[in-house]
Amino acid sequence: SYPALDYFDEQTKEKFIPHVIEPSIGLDRLVLALICSAYAEDEINGEKRNYLSFHPSIAPVKVAVLPLVKNKEPLVKAARGLFDKLQRRWNVVWDQTGAIGRRYRRNDEIGVPFCVTVDFETIEDDGAVTVRDRDSTEQVRIPMDEVVPYLSKMIDGY
């Protein structure tokens, strides 16, 4: 029989329970504050998604390399080459399991700002890859040799 801890905001007409992150300095509290501020929810095509919206410069993992299928050797080889090249500069993950949409969502949830997809057009036609932005979910086709400069500009700012 304790008093109610919720608060009713007259302007928004919503009830909520106020909370505070303890302001003492420490690594665990800093990480908690970063994760709390990065947590985001939105709706795309009627489907809700939760993700960590870290700024690309502080995201623990900068890029995910995703071959479209895992059983086509030329496609996997091209993706692995790009992965090795990106791994020299940033923390990069390799993900080849499941449907491409699920892989995008999985990487959104852990805060990876960019996903690079190597598909059949990459090895058969134009040598370009698809780079997907986590926050806007927009996709652009970029020639494979321009991926590092493009990501450098998006992640490092130059």
Tab-separated table of C-alpha atoms in Angstrom:
chain	number	residue	atom	x	y	z
A	1	SER	CA	0.000	0.000	0.000
A	2	TYR	CA	2.706	2.443	-1.086
A	3	PRO	CA	1.879	5.708	-2.846
A	4	ALA	CA	1.750	5.551	-6.652
A	5	LEU	CA	5.062	6.431	-8.269
A	6	ASP	CA	3.682	7.334	-11.676
A	7	TYR	CA	3.311	10.911	-12.880
A	8	PHE	CA	0.620	12.306	-15.169
A	9	ASP	CA	1.835	14.872	-17.696
A	10	GLU	CA	-0.975	17.358	-18.356
A	11	GLN	CA	0.406	18.465	-21.728
A	12	THR	CA	0.817	15.047	-23.331
A	13	LYS	CA	-1.931	13.350	-21.272
A	14	GLU	CA	0.386	10.397	-20.582
A	15	LYS	CA	1.348	8.582	-17.414
A	16	PHE	CA	4.944	7.583	-16.831
A	17	ILE	CA	7.256	6.587	-14.019
A	18	PRO	CA	10.131	9.065	-13.682
A	19	HIS	CA	13.611	7.533	-13.601
A	20	VAL	CA	17.129	8.816	-13.190
A	21	ILE	CA	20.492	7.382	-14.128
A	22	GLU	CA	22.715	7.734	-11.088
A	23	PRO	CA	25.222	10.449	-11.991
A	24	SER	CA	28.329	8.945	-10.392
A	25	ILE	CA	31.222	8.560	-12.782
A	26	GLY	CA	32.205	5.081	-13.883
A	27	LEU	CA	32.577	3.050	-17.032
A	28	ASP	CA	29.488	0.928	-16.394
A	29	ARG	CA	27.291	3.997	-15.942
A	30	LEU	CA	28.754	5.663	-19.011
A	31	VAL	CA	28.008	2.583	-21.121
A	32	LEU	CA	24.486	2.387	-19.663
A	33	ALA	CA	23.890	6.051	-20.533
A	34	LEU	CA	25.172	5.497	-24.097
A	35	ILE	CA	22.972	2.451	-24.627
A	36	CYS	CA	19.907	4.181	-23.153
A	37	SER	CA	20.385	7.224	-25.374
A	38	ALA	CA	21.041	5.084	-28.469
A	39	TYR	CA	17.943	2.882	-28.072
A	40	ALA	CA	15.394	3.731	-30.744
A	41	GLU	CA	12.104	2.395	-32.054
A	42	ASP	CA	10.377	3.150	-35.322
A	43	GLU	CA	7.976	1.650	-37.813
A	44	ILE	CA	8.828	0.761	-41.395
A	45	ASN	CA	6.136	-0.512	-43.760
A	46	GLY	CA	3.842	-1.225	-40.805
A	47	GLU	CA	6.479	-3.281	-39.002
A	48	LYS	CA	8.006	-2.110	-35.732
A	49	ARG	CA	11.742	-2.352	-35.216
A	50	ASN	CA	14.032	-1.726	-32.267
A	51	TYR	CA	17.623	-0.739	-32.859
A	52	LEU	CA	20.618	0.989	-31.317
A	53	SER	CA	21.196	4.283	-33.096
A	54	PHE	CA	24.839	4.828	-32.179
A	55	HIS	CA	26.599	7.562	-34.101
A	56	PRO	CA	28.830	5.719	-36.598
A	57	SER	CA	31.984	7.070	-34.955
A	58	ILE	CA	31.161	5.426	-31.582
A	59	ALA	CA	29.396	2.292	-32.778
A	60	PRO	CA	31.301	-0.786	-31.536
A	61	VAL	CA	30.853	-2.500	-34.912
A	62	LYS	CA	30.999	-0.181	-37.918
A	63	VAL	CA	30.090	-2.426	-40.861
A	64	ALA	CA	28.473	-5.798	-41.544
A	65	VAL	CA	29.404	-7.629	-44.744
A	66	LEU	CA	26.575	-9.798	-46.035
A	67	PRO	CA	26.939	-12.115	-49.026
A	68	LEU	CA	23.473	-12.571	-50.496
A	69	VAL	CA	23.798	-16.366	-50.436
A	70	LYS	CA	26.354	-18.565	-48.719
A	71	ASN	CA	26.598	-21.383	-51.265
A	72	LYS	CA	27.885	-19.477	-54.347
A	73	GLU	CA	31.677	-19.570	-54.167
A	74	PRO	CA	32.415	-16.516	-56.401
A	75	LEU	CA	29.959	-14.400	-54.425
A	76	VAL	CA	31.329	-15.516	-51.040
A	77	LYS	CA	34.906	-15.002	-52.264
A	78	ALA	CA	34.167	-11.416	-53.370
A	79	ALA	CA	32.414	-10.694	-50.065
A	80	ARG	CA	35.268	-12.234	-48.051
A	81	GLY	CA	37.798	-10.089	-49.927
A	82	LEU	CA	35.816	-6.950	-49.103
A	83	PHE	CA	35.446	-8.101	-45.491
A	84	ASP	CA	39.229	-8.551	-45.146
A	85	LYS	CA	39.822	-5.116	-46.678
A	86	LEU	CA	37.337	-3.382	-44.334
A	87	GLN	CA	38.575	-5.317	-41.302
A	88	ARG	CA	41.999	-3.689	-41.620
A	89	ARG	CA	40.378	-0.338	-40.797
A	90	TRP	CA	37.254	-0.969	-38.697
A	91	ASN	CA	35.581	-3.547	-36.515
A	92	VAL	CA	33.516	-5.511	-39.056
A	93	VAL	CA	31.170	-8.501	-38.754
A	94	TRP	CA	30.477	-11.283	-41.259
A	95	ASP	CA	26.905	-12.559	-41.459
A	96	GLN	CA	25.756	-15.147	-44.007
A	97	THR	CA	22.983	-16.954	-42.118
A	98	GLY	CA	19.289	-16.429	-42.857
A	99	ALA	CA	17.292	-14.159	-45.123
A	100	ILE	CA	18.819	-10.796	-45.982
A	101	GLY	CA	16.011	-8.886	-44.237
A	102	ARG	CA	16.603	-10.770	-40.998
A	103	ARG	CA	20.325	-10.122	-41.255
A	104	TYR	CA	19.636	-6.393	-41.678
A	105	ARG	CA	17.411	-6.425	-38.571
A	106	ARG	CA	19.936	-8.413	-36.546
A	107	ASN	CA	22.652	-5.888	-37.307
A	108	ASP	CA	20.298	-2.953	-36.647
A	109	GLU	CA	19.590	-4.352	-33.194
A	110	ILE	CA	23.266	-4.385	-32.218
A	111	GLY	CA	23.862	-0.889	-33.604
A	112	VAL	CA	25.822	-1.588	-36.811
A	113	PRO	CA	25.437	1.627	-38.856
A	114	PHE	CA	26.157	0.155	-42.316
A	115	CYS	CA	25.515	-3.188	-44.024
A	116	VAL	CA	27.307	-3.993	-47.268
A	117	THR	CA	25.577	-6.634	-49.387
A	118	VAL	CA	27.436	-8.494	-52.109
A	119	ASP	CA	24.903	-9.875	-54.590
A	120	PHE	CA	24.798	-11.545	-57.995
A	121	GLU	CA	25.050	-8.209	-59.841
A	122	THR	CA	28.344	-7.606	-58.029
A	123	ILE	CA	30.019	-10.648	-59.571
A	124	GLU	CA	28.160	-10.813	-62.903
A	125	ASP	CA	27.540	-7.225	-64.006
A	126	ASP	CA	28.783	-4.039	-62.464
A	127	GLY	CA	31.113	-4.937	-59.586
A	128	ALA	CA	29.066	-2.686	-57.287
A	129	VAL	CA	27.753	-3.527	-53.832
A	130	THR	CA	24.707	-2.312	-51.935
A	131	VAL	CA	25.384	-0.205	-48.843
A	132	ARG	CA	22.422	0.095	-46.456
A	133	ASP	CA	22.155	2.822	-43.842
A	134	ARG	CA	20.732	1.631	-40.500
A	135	ASP	CA	18.822	4.774	-39.520
A	136	SER	CA	17.138	5.624	-42.826
A	137	THR	CA	17.201	2.056	-44.255
A	138	GLU	CA	18.144	3.655	-47.603
A	139	GLN	CA	20.316	1.623	-49.940
A	140	VAL	CA	22.846	2.869	-52.472
A	141	ARG	CA	24.875	0.981	-55.077
A	142	ILE	CA	28.584	1.769	-54.918
A	143	PRO	CA	31.458	0.315	-56.947
A	144	MET	CA	33.481	-2.050	-54.757
A	145	ASP	CA	36.657	0.037	-55.029
A	146	GLU	CA	34.781	3.110	-53.686
A	147	VAL	CA	33.348	1.388	-50.587
A	148	VAL	CA	36.241	2.271	-48.255
A	149	PRO	CA	36.274	6.002	-49.176
A	150	TYR	CA	32.465	6.168	-48.902
A	151	LEU	CA	32.402	4.471	-45.495
A	152	SER	CA	35.359	6.544	-44.323
A	153	LYS	CA	33.409	9.699	-45.067
A	154	MET	CA	30.269	8.372	-43.375
A	155	ILE	CA	32.026	6.942	-40.290
A	156	ASP	CA	35.078	9.163	-39.769
A	157	GLY	CA	33.787	12.327	-41.436
A	158	TYR	CA	36.526	12.588	-44.067
